[in-house]
Structures are given as C-alpha cells and as structure tokens.
Amino acid sequence: MAYRTDALFRDDAYLRTADAVVVAVNDRGGIILDRTIFYATSGGQPGDTGTLERADGSLIAVAATITGETKDDIIHVPPPEQAVPEVGEPVKLALNWQRRHLLMRMHTACHLLTVVCPFPITGASVSEDDSRIDFDIPDAGFTREDVTARLMELVRADHPVFVRPITDEELAANPGLVKSKNVRPPVGTGKIRLVCIGENASIDSQPCGGTHVKSTGEVGEIHIGKIEKKGRENRRFRIRFGPMPPA
Ligand SMILES: [Zn+2]
C-alpha cells in the first residue's frame, strides 16, 4: 500500500532535524513516518542518509531513502540487523547534513549548467563530489574552460534560487519549461514546483522536485571536469567542486 508522508524538505530544504511518528514498518524493514526531512532518491538526486533517535536515546541509522509506489510514499531504509521501531513511536530525525548540503550545491550547479548549455537533457545524475548531465547536441563547440567561466559568472552573481508552485494548466501552456527529453514532471496532482533562478526567474525556471541552495553564490567554486562524447548526438558534461586543475 502507498503511504503519504508530509515531505518537509519541499518547503524548507534547510531543515536538519525534525520530530516525527512511525506510521508503518514494511516487510523489508523500511520505516515510514508521518513527516520527514529525508529526500528520497528521485530525478537524479540520491536519497538522504542520517539517523532516527528513539525516546531512549538509541539511534537507528538511515542508510538510504527511497520512494515506494508514489513520490509521497517515502521509505527510510536502515542497514541490515538494525533495531526496528514500533508503529506509533515518536522519533527525532537528523540528516547527514554535510552530505545533503553538498548534494544541494551540486544539484543547483546542474541547473546552472542547463542555463549555460540550453539543450535537451537526456540524462542526469547528482552526487556529492561529481555530477553529470547528458545533452542532446551534435557538436558541443564548447570547451570546459568556457563553460566553467560562464558557470562561475552565475555563481559570483549570487542570484536568488526559489520555488514557485504552478498548476498543471500553467505548465501545459508553457511546454518550453521542460528541458528533459525523457523525464516528464508529474502532472495530475495539480501542483508542480517550478525552481526559479534570478529576480523574477530571469535566469531560469524549470519544474524540479529536488533540493537546492537558496542562492547561486552558495554553490561555491565549481568547474567542468570533462566533456565526453557519448554517441553521435550526445555530450556528457561532468561538474566537480573546486577550481579547475591545471591541464
Ligand atoms: Zn532541481
């Protein structure tokens, strides 16, 4: 059965702790809560890790967070051999914030790359030290130096990043908002998160359910690690943290 967890990270990606109640434990030991700050693996962003603290102070580790039947069905997966909480038990949630913040910075950097390279996206994957986006372009004509310089202009300008909810109808009226060729934003729920960059979304806006930093300056220094050719009309861009190493 599909549960419906209140996903607190959608309204505030900066929550590091929260209180919740155990709603269910599935047959594989996955823990379902009434509310959570743990992002579940989706849209190329990996799920969160962290801990659930029980009333006696003991900790249950969360090794992964995944979705069940729907995106609101959020399952906290403990490593094998962990104690299992009781249904109805209160727990205190704590994220592995250091990792999540790196993912938020990287995920936001991916949005910036789609501004610099405005081409259809065929795949993307975010991780805490390296991310990649595959673009449908016959010949990049880009160098990693150029793309890095343009990314860093956007970072240094410290543009605001914010979420604007839109309706299915607004999205249908603006199909250009969707940059991914094969991933469609979930429609039919009546609410879609449009992630906007810049005053009045002047830099970018696109539907996205992930977690982002609140301004582009918080992304920090990044560079393009590599531009790889993946087939005749596909280029894979890799983003890494830090300054570009000397060639
Ligand atoms: Zn996003």
JSON list of C-alpha atoms and ligand atoms in Angstrom, two decimals:
[
{"chain": "A", "resi": 1, "resn": "MET", "atom": "CA", "xyz": [0.00, 0.00, 0.00]},
{"chain": "A", "resi": 2, "resn": "ALA", "atom": "CA", "xyz": [1.11, 3.57, -0.65]},
{"chain": "A", "resi": 3, "resn": "TYR", "atom": "CA", "xyz": [1.56, 5.90, 2.30]},
{"chain": "A", "resi": 4, "resn": "ARG", "atom": "CA", "xyz": [1.52, 9.68, 2.22]},
{"chain": "A", "resi": 5, "resn": "THR", "atom": "CA", "xyz": [4.35, 11.29, 4.15]},
{"chain": "A", "resi": 6, "resn": "ASP", "atom": "CA", "xyz": [4.45, 15.05, 4.68]},
{"chain": "A", "resi": 7, "resn": "ALA", "atom": "CA", "xyz": [7.68, 15.94, 2.80]},
{"chain": "A", "resi": 8, "resn": "LEU", "atom": "CA", "xyz": [9.00, 18.88, 4.85]},
{"chain": "A", "resi": 9, "resn": "PHE", "atom": "CA", "xyz": [12.07, 19.31, 2.60]},
{"chain": "A", "resi": 10, "resn": "ARG", "atom": "CA", "xyz": [9.84, 20.54, -0.22]},
{"chain": "A", "resi": 11, "resn": "ASP", "atom": "CA", "xyz": [9.03, 23.73, 1.70]},
{"chain": "A", "resi": 12, "resn": "ASP", "atom": "CA", "xyz": [12.35, 24.06, 3.55]},
{"chain": "A", "resi": 13, "resn": "ALA", "atom": "CA", "xyz": [15.43, 22.29, 2.19]},
{"chain": "A", "resi": 14, "resn": "TYR", "atom": "CA", "xyz": [17.46, 23.61, 5.15]},
{"chain": "A", "resi": 15, "resn": "LEU", "atom": "CA", "xyz": [15.72, 21.59, 7.88]},
{"chain": "A", "resi": 16, "resn": "ARG", "atom": "CA", "xyz": [18.36, 19.38, 9.51]},
{"chain": "A", "resi": 17, "resn": "THR", "atom": "CA", "xyz": [16.24, 17.93, 12.32]},
{"chain": "A", "resi": 18, "resn": "ALA", "atom": "CA", "xyz": [12.55, 17.28, 12.94]},
{"chain": "A", "resi": 19, "resn": "ASP", "atom": "CA", "xyz": [10.20, 15.22, 15.10]},
{"chain": "A", "resi": 20, "resn": "ALA", "atom": "CA", "xyz": [8.03, 12.52, 13.54]},
{"chain": "A", "resi": 21, "resn": "VAL", "atom": "CA", "xyz": [5.98, 9.46, 14.37]},
{"chain": "A", "resi": 22, "resn": "VAL", "atom": "CA", "xyz": [6.42, 5.97, 12.88]},
{"chain": "A", "resi": 23, "resn": "VAL", "atom": "CA", "xyz": [3.41, 5.16, 10.69]},
{"chain": "A", "resi": 24, "resn": "ALA", "atom": "CA", "xyz": [4.50, 1.74, 9.43]},
{"chain": "A", "resi": 25, "resn": "VAL", "atom": "CA", "xyz": [7.41, -0.65, 9.04]},
{"chain": "A", "resi": 26, "resn": "ASN", "atom": "CA", "xyz": [7.29, -2.63, 5.80]},
{"chain": "A", "resi": 27, "resn": "ASP", "atom": "CA", "xyz": [8.15, -6.31, 5.40]},
{"chain": "A", "resi": 28, "resn": "ARG", "atom": "CA", "xyz": [11.71, -5.40, 4.39]},
{"chain": "A", "resi": 29, "resn": "GLY", "atom": "CA", "xyz": [12.30, -3.24, 7.47]},
{"chain": "A", "resi": 30, "resn": "GLY", "atom": "CA", "xyz": [11.71, 0.08, 5.67]},
{"chain": "A", "resi": 31, "resn": "ILE", "atom": "CA", "xyz": [10.38, 2.77, 8.02]},
{"chain": "A", "resi": 32, "resn": "ILE", "atom": "CA", "xyz": [7.51, 5.08, 7.03]},
{"chain": "A", "resi": 33, "resn": "LEU", "atom": "CA", "xyz": [6.94, 8.28, 9.04]},
{"chain": "A", "resi": 34, "resn": "ASP", "atom": "CA", "xyz": [4.10, 10.82, 9.20]},
{"chain": "A", "resi": 35, "resn": "ARG", "atom": "CA", "xyz": [6.55, 13.56, 8.14]},
{"chain": "A", "resi": 36, "resn": "THR", "atom": "CA", "xyz": [10.16, 13.65, 7.04]},
{"chain": "A", "resi": 37, "resn": "ILE", "atom": "CA", "xyz": [13.15, 15.83, 6.16]},
{"chain": "A", "resi": 38, "resn": "PHE", "atom": "CA", "xyz": [14.78, 12.94, 4.25]},
{"chain": "A", "resi": 39, "resn": "TYR", "atom": "CA", "xyz": [14.72, 13.42, 0.46]},
{"chain": "A", "resi": 40, "resn": "ALA", "atom": "CA", "xyz": [14.00, 10.14, -1.35]},
{"chain": "A", "resi": 41, "resn": "THR", "atom": "CA", "xyz": [16.07, 9.16, -4.41]},
{"chain": "A", "resi": 42, "resn": "SER", "atom": "CA", "xyz": [14.42, 10.74, -7.44]},
{"chain": "A", "resi": 43, "resn": "GLY", "atom": "CA", "xyz": [15.15, 12.83, -10.51]},
{"chain": "A", "resi": 44, "resn": "GLY", "atom": "CA", "xyz": [18.88, 12.06, -10.45]},
{"chain": "A", "resi": 45, "resn": "GLN", "atom": "CA", "xyz": [19.37, 13.21, -6.83]},
{"chain": "A", "resi": 46, "resn": "PRO", "atom": "CA", "xyz": [20.29, 10.46, -4.37]},
{"chain": "A", "resi": 47, "resn": "GLY", "atom": "CA", "xyz": [18.22, 10.00, -1.20]},
{"chain": "A", "resi": 48, "resn": "ASP", "atom": "CA", "xyz": [19.37, 11.25, 2.19]},
{"chain": "A", "resi": 49, "resn": "THR", "atom": "CA", "xyz": [21.15, 9.41, 4.98]},
{"chain": "A", "resi": 50, "resn": "GLY", "atom": "CA", "xyz": [21.09, 10.16, 8.71]},
{"chain": "A", "resi": 51, "resn": "THR", "atom": "CA", "xyz": [19.58, 8.87, 11.93]},
{"chain": "A", "resi": 52, "resn": "LEU", "atom": "CA", "xyz": [16.30, 8.37, 13.77]},
{"chain": "A", "resi": 53, "resn": "GLU", "atom": "CA", "xyz": [16.65, 8.82, 17.55]},
{"chain": "A", "resi": 54, "resn": "ARG", "atom": "CA", "xyz": [14.30, 6.81, 19.75]},
{"chain": "A", "resi": 55, "resn": "ALA", "atom": "CA", "xyz": [12.89, 8.00, 23.08]},
{"chain": "A", "resi": 56, "resn": "ASP", "atom": "CA", "xyz": [15.59, 6.03, 24.98]},
{"chain": "A", "resi": 57, "resn": "GLY", "atom": "CA", "xyz": [18.31, 7.91, 23.07]},
{"chain": "A", "resi": 58, "resn": "SER", "atom": "CA", "xyz": [19.34, 4.96, 20.90]},
{"chain": "A", "resi": 59, "resn": "LEU", "atom": "CA", "xyz": [19.84, 5.60, 17.19]},
{"chain": "A", "resi": 60, "resn": "ILE", "atom": "CA", "xyz": [18.52, 3.83, 14.12]},
{"chain": "A", "resi": 61, "resn": "ALA", "atom": "CA", "xyz": [20.67, 4.62, 11.08]},
{"chain": "A", "resi": 62, "resn": "VAL", "atom": "CA", "xyz": [19.05, 5.56, 7.78]},
{"chain": "A", "resi": 63, "resn": "ALA", "atom": "CA", "xyz": [21.30, 4.14, 5.05]},
{"chain": "A", "resi": 64, "resn": "ALA", "atom": "CA", "xyz": [19.09, 5.20, 2.16]},
{"chain": "A", "resi": 65, "resn": "THR", "atom": "CA", "xyz": [15.78, 6.92, 1.47]},
{"chain": "A", "resi": 66, "resn": "ILE", "atom": "CA", "xyz": [13.66, 5.72, -1.43]},
{"chain": "A", "resi": 67, "resn": "THR", "atom": "CA", "xyz": [10.15, 6.18, -2.77]},
{"chain": "A", "resi": 68, "resn": "GLY", "atom": "CA", "xyz": [7.50, 3.46, -2.76]},
{"chain": "A", "resi": 69, "resn": "GLU", "atom": "CA", "xyz": [4.50, 3.48, -5.06]},
{"chain": "A", "resi": 70, "resn": "THR", "atom": "CA", "xyz": [4.29, 7.28, -5.27]},
{"chain": "A", "resi": 71, "resn": "LYS", "atom": "CA", "xyz": [6.64, 10.22, -4.65]},
{"chain": "A", "resi": 72, "resn": "ASP", "atom": "CA", "xyz": [4.79, 10.88, -1.38]},
{"chain": "A", "resi": 73, "resn": "ASP", "atom": "CA", "xyz": [5.45, 7.32, -0.24]},
{"chain": "A", "resi": 74, "resn": "ILE", "atom": "CA", "xyz": [8.85, 7.86, 1.41]},
{"chain": "A", "resi": 75, "resn": "ILE", "atom": "CA", "xyz": [10.69, 4.86, 2.86]},
{"chain": "A", "resi": 76, "resn": "HIS", "atom": "CA", "xyz": [13.66, 5.20, 5.27]},
{"chain": "A", "resi": 77, "resn": "VAL", "atom": "CA", "xyz": [15.88, 2.16, 4.79]},
{"chain": "A", "resi": 78, "resn": "PRO", "atom": "CA", "xyz": [18.03, 1.09, 7.75]},
{"chain": "A", "resi": 79, "resn": "PRO", "atom": "CA", "xyz": [21.13, -1.07, 7.23]},
{"chain": "A", "resi": 80, "resn": "PRO", "atom": "CA", "xyz": [20.61, -4.82, 7.92]},
{"chain": "A", "resi": 81, "resn": "GLU", "atom": "CA", "xyz": [20.44, -6.01, 11.54]},
{"chain": "A", "resi": 82, "resn": "GLN", "atom": "CA", "xyz": [19.10, -2.72, 12.91]},
{"chain": "A", "resi": 83, "resn": "ALA", "atom": "CA", "xyz": [16.51, -2.44, 15.65]},
{"chain": "A", "resi": 84, "resn": "VAL", "atom": "CA", "xyz": [13.05, -1.84, 14.19]},
{"chain": "A", "resi": 85, "resn": "PRO", "atom": "CA", "xyz": [10.83, 0.87, 15.77]},
{"chain": "A", "resi": 86, "resn": "GLU", "atom": "CA", "xyz": [7.21, 0.30, 16.78]},
{"chain": "A", "resi": 87, "resn": "VAL", "atom": "CA", "xyz": [4.30, 1.81, 14.89]},
{"chain": "A", "resi": 88, "resn": "GLY", "atom": "CA", "xyz": [3.20, 4.94, 16.77]},
{"chain": "A", "resi": 89, "resn": "GLU", "atom": "CA", "xyz": [6.65, 5.51, 18.26]},
{"chain": "A", "resi": 90, "resn": "PRO", "atom": "CA", "xyz": [7.97, 9.11, 18.23]},
{"chain": "A", "resi": 91, "resn": "VAL", "atom": "CA", "xyz": [11.43, 9.62, 16.70]},
{"chain": "A", "resi": 92, "resn": "LYS", "atom": "CA", "xyz": [13.77, 12.56, 16.23]},
{"chain": "A", "resi": 93, "resn": "LEU", "atom": "CA", "xyz": [15.15, 12.82, 12.70]},
{"chain": "A", "resi": 94, "resn": "ALA", "atom": "CA", "xyz": [18.64, 14.09, 11.93]},
{"chain": "A", "resi": 95, "resn": "LEU", "atom": "CA", "xyz": [20.07, 14.38, 8.44]},
{"chain": "A", "resi": 96, "resn": "ASN", "atom": "CA", "xyz": [23.65, 13.76, 7.41]},
{"chain": "A", "resi": 97, "resn": "TRP", "atom": "CA", "xyz": [23.63, 17.48, 6.68]},
{"chain": "A", "resi": 98, "resn": "GLN", "atom": "CA", "xyz": [27.17, 17.72, 5.35]},
{"chain": "A", "resi": 99, "resn": "ARG", "atom": "CA", "xyz": [26.34, 15.26, 2.57]},
{"chain": "A", "resi": 100, "resn": "ARG", "atom": "CA", "xyz": [22.91, 16.78, 1.85]},
{"chain": "A", "resi": 101, "resn": "HIS", "atom": "CA", "xyz": [24.33, 20.30, 1.59]},
{"chain": "A", "resi": 102, "resn": "LEU", "atom": "CA", "xyz": [26.92, 19.08, -0.95]},
{"chain": "A", "resi": 103, "resn": "LEU", "atom": "CA", "xyz": [24.06, 17.48, -2.91]},
{"chain": "A", "resi": 104, "resn": "MET", "atom": "CA", "xyz": [22.06, 20.74, -2.76]},
{"chain": "A", "resi": 105, "resn": "ARG", "atom": "CA", "xyz": [25.07, 22.69, -4.07]},
{"chain": "A", "resi": 106, "resn": "MET", "atom": "CA", "xyz": [25.72, 20.13, -6.83]},
{"chain": "A", "resi": 107, "resn": "HIS", "atom": "CA", "xyz": [22.06, 19.89, -7.80]},
{"chain": "A", "resi": 108, "resn": "THR", "atom": "CA", "xyz": [21.84, 23.69, -8.11]},
{"chain": "A", "resi": 109, "resn": "ALA", "atom": "CA", "xyz": [25.06, 23.65, -10.17]},
{"chain": "A", "resi": 110, "resn": "CYS", "atom": "CA", "xyz": [23.30, 21.27, -12.58]},
{"chain": "A", "resi": 111, "resn": "HIS", "atom": "CA", "xyz": [20.53, 23.85, -13.08]},
{"chain": "A", "resi": 112, "resn": "LEU", "atom": "CA", "xyz": [23.22, 26.46, -13.86]},
{"chain": "A", "resi": 113, "resn": "LEU", "atom": "CA", "xyz": [24.77, 24.13, -16.44]},
{"chain": "A", "resi": 114, "resn": "THR", "atom": "CA", "xyz": [21.41, 23.86, -18.22]},
{"chain": "A", "resi": 115, "resn": "VAL", "atom": "CA", "xyz": [21.40, 27.68, -18.42]},
{"chain": "A", "resi": 116, "resn": "VAL", "atom": "CA", "xyz": [24.89, 27.76, -19.95]},
{"chain": "A", "resi": 117, "resn": "CYS", "atom": "CA", "xyz": [24.06, 24.79, -22.24]},
{"chain": "A", "resi": 118, "resn": "PRO", "atom": "CA", "xyz": [20.40, 25.27, -23.23]},
{"chain": "A", "resi": 119, "resn": "PHE", "atom": "CA", "xyz": [19.95, 21.91, -24.99]},
{"chain": "A", "resi": 120, "resn": "PRO", "atom": "CA", "xyz": [17.60, 18.98, -24.39]},
{"chain": "A", "resi": 121, "resn": "ILE", "atom": "CA", "xyz": [18.72, 16.82, -21.46]},
{"chain": "A", "resi": 122, "resn": "THR", "atom": "CA", "xyz": [18.80, 13.05, -21.93]},
{"chain": "A", "resi": 123, "resn": "GLY", "atom": "CA", "xyz": [20.11, 12.06, -18.51]},
{"chain": "A", "resi": 124, "resn": "ALA", "atom": "CA", "xyz": [21.47, 13.46, -15.26]},
{"chain": "A", "resi": 125, "resn": "SER", "atom": "CA", "xyz": [22.96, 12.21, -12.03]},
{"chain": "A", "resi": 126, "resn": "VAL", "atom": "CA", "xyz": [23.94, 14.17, -8.93]},
{"chain": "A", "resi": 127, "resn": "SER", "atom": "CA", "xyz": [26.43, 13.02, -6.32]},
{"chain": "A", "resi": 128, "resn": "GLU", "atom": "CA", "xyz": [28.27, 14.80, -3.54]},
{"chain": "A", "resi": 129, "resn": "ASP", "atom": "CA", "xyz": [31.57, 15.10, -5.41]},
{"chain": "A", "resi": 130, "resn": "ASP", "atom": "CA", "xyz": [30.77, 14.70, -9.10]},
{"chain": "A", "resi": 131, "resn": "SER", "atom": "CA", "xyz": [27.65, 15.20, -11.22]},
{"chain": "A", "resi": 132, "resn": "ARG", "atom": "CA", "xyz": [26.88, 14.63, -14.85]},
{"chain": "A", "resi": 133, "resn": "ILE", "atom": "CA", "xyz": [24.35, 15.86, -17.37]},
{"chain": "A", "resi": 134, "resn": "ASP", "atom": "CA", "xyz": [23.93, 14.36, -20.83]},
{"chain": "A", "resi": 135, "resn": "PHE", "atom": "CA", "xyz": [22.79, 16.78, -23.53]},
{"chain": "A", "resi": 136, "resn": "ASP", "atom": "CA", "xyz": [21.37, 16.04, -26.93]},
{"chain": "A", "resi": 137, "resn": "ILE", "atom": "CA", "xyz": [23.77, 18.12, -29.05]},
{"chain": "A", "resi": 138, "resn": "PRO", "atom": "CA", "xyz": [25.56, 17.00, -32.24]},
{"chain": "A", "resi": 139, "resn": "ASP", "atom": "CA", "xyz": [28.70, 19.04, -31.62]},
{"chain": "A", "resi": 140, "resn": "ALA", "atom": "CA", "xyz": [29.32, 20.81, -28.37]},
{"chain": "A", "resi": 141, "resn": "GLY", "atom": "CA", "xyz": [31.55, 23.53, -29.73]},
{"chain": "A", "resi": 142, "resn": "PHE", "atom": "CA", "xyz": [32.18, 24.23, -26.05]},
{"chain": "A", "resi": 143, "resn": "THR", "atom": "CA", "xyz": [35.40, 24.00, -24.14]},
{"chain": "A", "resi": 144, "resn": "ARG", "atom": "CA", "xyz": [35.47, 23.12, -20.46]},
{"chain": "A", "resi": 145, "resn": "GLU", "atom": "CA", "xyz": [37.23, 26.44, -19.84]},
{"chain": "A", "resi": 146, "resn": "ASP", "atom": "CA", "xyz": [34.42, 28.47, -21.49]},
{"chain": "A", "resi": 147, "resn": "VAL", "atom": "CA", "xyz": [31.65, 26.57, -19.75]},
{"chain": "A", "resi": 148, "resn": "THR", "atom": "CA", "xyz": [33.42, 26.82, -16.39]},
{"chain": "A", "resi": 149, "resn": "ALA", "atom": "CA", "xyz": [33.88, 30.59, -16.82]},
{"chain": "A", "resi": 150, "resn": "ARG", "atom": "CA", "xyz": [30.17, 31.07, -17.61]},
{"chain": "A", "resi": 151, "resn": "LEU", "atom": "CA", "xyz": [29.11, 28.85, -14.70]},
{"chain": "A", "resi": 152, "resn": "MET", "atom": "CA", "xyz": [31.29, 30.85, -12.32]},
{"chain": "A", "resi": 153, "resn": "GLU", "atom": "CA", "xyz": [29.79, 34.14, -13.60]},
{"chain": "A", "resi": 154, "resn": "LEU", "atom": "CA", "xyz": [26.38, 32.82, -12.50]},
{"chain": "A", "resi": 155, "resn": "VAL", "atom": "CA", "xyz": [27.79, 31.68, -9.14]},
{"chain": "A", "resi": 156, "resn": "ARG", "atom": "CA", "xyz": [29.53, 35.01, -8.44]},
{"chain": "A", "resi": 157, "resn": "ALA", "atom": "CA", "xyz": [26.40, 37.00, -9.34]},
{"chain": "A", "resi": 158, "resn": "ASP", "atom": "CA", "xyz": [24.75, 35.28, -6.33]},
{"chain": "A", "resi": 159, "resn": "HIS", "atom": "CA", "xyz": [21.30, 35.04, -7.95]},
{"chain": "A", "resi": 160, "resn": "PRO", "atom": "CA", "xyz": [18.41, 34.01, -5.67]},
{"chain": "A", "resi": 161, "resn": "VAL", "atom": "CA", "xyz": [17.04, 30.47, -6.08]},
{"chain": "A", "resi": 162, "resn": "PHE", "atom": "CA", "xyz": [13.39, 29.96, -5.10]},
{"chain": "A", "resi": 163, "resn": "VAL", "atom": "CA", "xyz": [10.39, 27.72, -5.69]},
{"chain": "A", "resi": 164, "resn": "ARG", "atom": "CA", "xyz": [7.16, 28.87, -7.29]},
{"chain": "A", "resi": 165, "resn": "PRO", "atom": "CA", "xyz": [4.25, 26.43, -7.33]},
{"chain": "A", "resi": 166, "resn": "ILE", "atom": "CA", "xyz": [2.42, 26.25, -10.65]},
{"chain": "A", "resi": 167, "resn": "THR", "atom": "CA", "xyz": [-0.59, 24.31, -11.86]},
{"chain": "A", "resi": 168, "resn": "ASP", "atom": "CA", "xyz": [-0.75, 21.57, -14.50]},
{"chain": "A", "resi": 169, "resn": "GLU", "atom": "CA", "xyz": [-2.51, 24.10, -16.77]},
{"chain": "A", "resi": 170, "resn": "GLU", "atom": "CA", "xyz": [0.27, 26.69, -16.45]},
{"chain": "A", "resi": 171, "resn": "LEU", "atom": "CA", "xyz": [2.84, 24.02, -17.29]},
{"chain": "A", "resi": 172, "resn": "ALA", "atom": "CA", "xyz": [0.79, 22.81, -20.26]},
{"chain": "A", "resi": 173, "resn": "ALA", "atom": "CA", "xyz": [0.67, 26.41, -21.52]},
{"chain": "A", "resi": 174, "resn": "ASN", "atom": "CA", "xyz": [4.49, 26.69, -21.24]},
{"chain": "A", "resi": 175, "resn": "PRO", "atom": "CA", "xyz": [5.95, 23.42, -22.59]},
{"chain": "A", "resi": 176, "resn": "GLY", "atom": "CA", "xyz": [9.33, 25.13, -23.05]},
{"chain": "A", "resi": 177, "resn": "LEU", "atom": "CA", "xyz": [9.85, 24.97, -19.28]},
{"chain": "A", "resi": 178, "resn": "VAL", "atom": "CA", "xyz": [10.58, 21.26, -19.50]},
{"chain": "A", "resi": 179, "resn": "LYS", "atom": "CA", "xyz": [14.20, 20.68, -20.52]},
{"chain": "A", "resi": 180, "resn": "SER", "atom": "CA", "xyz": [14.36, 16.95, -20.13]},
{"chain": "A", "resi": 181, "resn": "LYS", "atom": "CA", "xyz": [13.58, 14.82, -23.17]},
{"chain": "A", "resi": 182, "resn": "ASN", "atom": "CA", "xyz": [12.61, 11.67, -21.32]},
{"chain": "A", "resi": 183, "resn": "VAL", "atom": "CA", "xyz": [11.60, 12.73, -17.82]},
{"chain": "A", "resi": 184, "resn": "ARG", "atom": "CA", "xyz": [8.19, 14.38, -17.59]},
{"chain": "A", "resi": 185, "resn": "PRO", "atom": "CA", "xyz": [7.27, 16.25, -14.45]},
{"chain": "A", "resi": 186, "resn": "PRO", "atom": "CA", "xyz": [4.49, 14.51, -12.53]},
{"chain": "A", "resi": 187, "resn": "VAL", "atom": "CA", "xyz": [1.20, 16.04, -13.70]},
{"chain": "A", "resi": 188, "resn": "GLY", "atom": "CA", "xyz": [-2.26, 15.33, -12.40]},
{"chain": "A", "resi": 189, "resn": "THR", "atom": "CA", "xyz": [-1.53, 16.25, -8.77]},
{"chain": "A", "resi": 190, "resn": "GLY", "atom": "CA", "xyz": [-2.42, 19.89, -9.55]},
{"chain": "A", "resi": 191, "resn": "LYS", "atom": "CA", "xyz": [0.79, 21.21, -8.00]},
{"chain": "A", "resi": 192, "resn": "ILE", "atom": "CA", "xyz": [4.19, 21.40, -9.66]},
{"chain": "A", "resi": 193, "resn": "ARG", "atom": "CA", "xyz": [7.30, 23.03, -8.20]},
{"chain": "A", "resi": 194, "resn": "LEU", "atom": "CA", "xyz": [8.93, 25.45, -10.58]},
{"chain": "A", "resi": 195, "resn": "VAL", "atom": "CA", "xyz": [12.52, 26.07, -9.46]},
{"chain": "A", "resi": 196, "resn": "CYS", "atom": "CA", "xyz": [13.44, 29.65, -10.41]},
{"chain": "A", "resi": 197, "resn": "ILE", "atom": "CA", "xyz": [16.85, 31.34, -10.56]},
{"chain": "A", "resi": 198, "resn": "GLY", "atom": "CA", "xyz": [17.31, 35.12, -10.59]},
{"chain": "A", "resi": 199, "resn": "GLU", "atom": "CA", "xyz": [14.99, 38.02, -9.71]},
{"chain": "A", "resi": 200, "resn": "ASN", "atom": "CA", "xyz": [11.60, 37.23, -11.30]},
{"chain": "A", "resi": 201, "resn": "ALA", "atom": "CA", "xyz": [13.14, 33.97, -12.58]},
{"chain": "A", "resi": 202, "resn": "SER", "atom": "CA", "xyz": [15.15, 36.00, -15.10]},
{"chain": "A", "resi": 203, "resn": "ILE", "atom": "CA", "xyz": [17.93, 33.39, -15.33]},
{"chain": "A", "resi": 204, "resn": "ASP", "atom": "CA", "xyz": [15.96, 30.14, -15.39]},
{"chain": "A", "resi": 205, "resn": "SER", "atom": "CA", "xyz": [12.85, 28.28, -14.33]},
{"chain": "A", "resi": 206, "resn": "GLN", "atom": "CA", "xyz": [12.12, 24.58, -14.64]},
{"chain": "A", "resi": 207, "resn": "PRO", "atom": "CA", "xyz": [9.99, 22.00, -12.86]},
{"chain": "A", "resi": 208, "resn": "CYS", "atom": "CA", "xyz": [12.04, 20.09, -10.28]},
{"chain": "A", "resi": 209, "resn": "GLY", "atom": "CA", "xyz": [11.30, 18.17, -7.09]},
{"chain": "A", "resi": 210, "resn": "GLY", "atom": "CA", "xyz": [14.86, 18.15, -5.71]},
{"chain": "A", "resi": 211, "resn": "THR", "atom": "CA", "xyz": [16.58, 20.21, -3.02]},
{"chain": "A", "resi": 212, "resn": "HIS", "atom": "CA", "xyz": [18.52, 23.38, -3.92]},
{"chain": "A", "resi": 213, "resn": "VAL", "atom": "CA", "xyz": [20.58, 26.05, -2.15]},
{"chain": "A", "resi": 214, "resn": "LYS", "atom": "CA", "xyz": [18.94, 29.47, -1.69]},
{"chain": "A", "resi": 215, "resn": "SER", "atom": "CA", "xyz": [21.34, 31.45, -3.88]},
{"chain": "A", "resi": 216, "resn": "THR", "atom": "CA", "xyz": [23.81, 30.64, -6.62]},
{"chain": "A", "resi": 217, "resn": "GLY", "atom": "CA", "xyz": [26.70, 32.02, -4.55]},
{"chain": "A", "resi": 218, "resn": "GLU", "atom": "CA", "xyz": [26.21, 29.16, -2.10]},
{"chain": "A", "resi": 219, "resn": "VAL", "atom": "CA", "xyz": [27.11, 26.68, -4.87]},
{"chain": "A", "resi": 220, "resn": "GLY", "atom": "CA", "xyz": [30.72, 27.81, -4.42]},
{"chain": "A", "resi": 221, "resn": "GLU", "atom": "CA", "xyz": [33.56, 27.17, -6.80]},
{"chain": "A", "resi": 222, "resn": "ILE", "atom": "CA", "xyz": [32.86, 24.53, -9.46]},
{"chain": "A", "resi": 223, "resn": "HIS", "atom": "CA", "xyz": [34.37, 23.50, -12.75]},
{"chain": "A", "resi": 224, "resn": "ILE", "atom": "CA", "xyz": [33.68, 21.25, -15.70]},
{"chain": "A", "resi": 225, "resn": "GLY", "atom": "CA", "xyz": [35.77, 18.13, -15.18]},
{"chain": "A", "resi": 226, "resn": "LYS", "atom": "CA", "xyz": [35.21, 16.67, -18.62]},
{"chain": "A", "resi": 227, "resn": "ILE", "atom": "CA", "xyz": [33.07, 16.89, -21.75]},
{"chain": "A", "resi": 228, "resn": "GLU", "atom": "CA", "xyz": [32.69, 13.37, -23.12]},
{"chain": "A", "resi": 229, "resn": "LYS", "atom": "CA", "xyz": [31.26, 12.26, -26.43]},
{"chain": "A", "resi": 230, "resn": "LYS", "atom": "CA", "xyz": [28.53, 9.65, -25.79]},
{"chain": "A", "resi": 231, "resn": "GLY", "atom": "CA", "xyz": [27.30, 8.82, -29.25]},
{"chain": "A", "resi": 232, "resn": "ARG", "atom": "CA", "xyz": [26.81, 10.95, -32.33]},
{"chain": "A", "resi": 233, "resn": "GLU", "atom": "CA", "xyz": [24.41, 13.45, -30.78]},
{"chain": "A", "resi": 234, "resn": "ASN", "atom": "CA", "xyz": [25.17, 13.22, -27.12]},
{"chain": "A", "resi": 235, "resn": "ARG", "atom": "CA", "xyz": [27.65, 15.03, -24.91]},
{"chain": "A", "resi": 236, "resn": "ARG", "atom": "CA", "xyz": [28.20, 14.26, -21.25]},
{"chain": "A", "resi": 237, "resn": "PHE", "atom": "CA", "xyz": [29.31, 17.18, -19.05]},
{"chain": "A", "resi": 238, "resn": "ARG", "atom": "CA", "xyz": [30.83, 16.44, -15.64]},
{"chain": "A", "resi": 239, "resn": "ILE", "atom": "CA", "xyz": [30.72, 19.05, -12.86]},
{"chain": "A", "resi": 240, "resn": "ARG", "atom": "CA", "xyz": [33.14, 18.97, -9.95]},
{"chain": "A", "resi": 241, "resn": "PHE", "atom": "CA", "xyz": [33.76, 21.19, -6.92]},
{"chain": "A", "resi": 242, "resn": "GLY", "atom": "CA", "xyz": [36.80, 23.41, -6.61]},
{"chain": "A", "resi": 243, "resn": "PRO", "atom": "CA", "xyz": [38.96, 25.24, -9.12]},
{"chain": "A", "resi": 244, "resn": "MET", "atom": "CA", "xyz": [39.81, 23.63, -12.45]},
{"chain": "A", "resi": 245, "resn": "PRO", "atom": "CA", "xyz": [43.05, 21.69, -12.03]},
{"chain": "A", "resi": 246, "resn": "PRO", "atom": "CA", "xyz": [45.85, 22.80, -14.36]},
{"chain": "A", "resi": 247, "resn": "ALA", "atom": "CA", "xyz": [45.84, 20.88, -17.67]},
{"chain": "B", "resi": 1, "resn": "ZN", "atom": "ZN", "xyz": [16.46, 20.82, -9.29]}
]
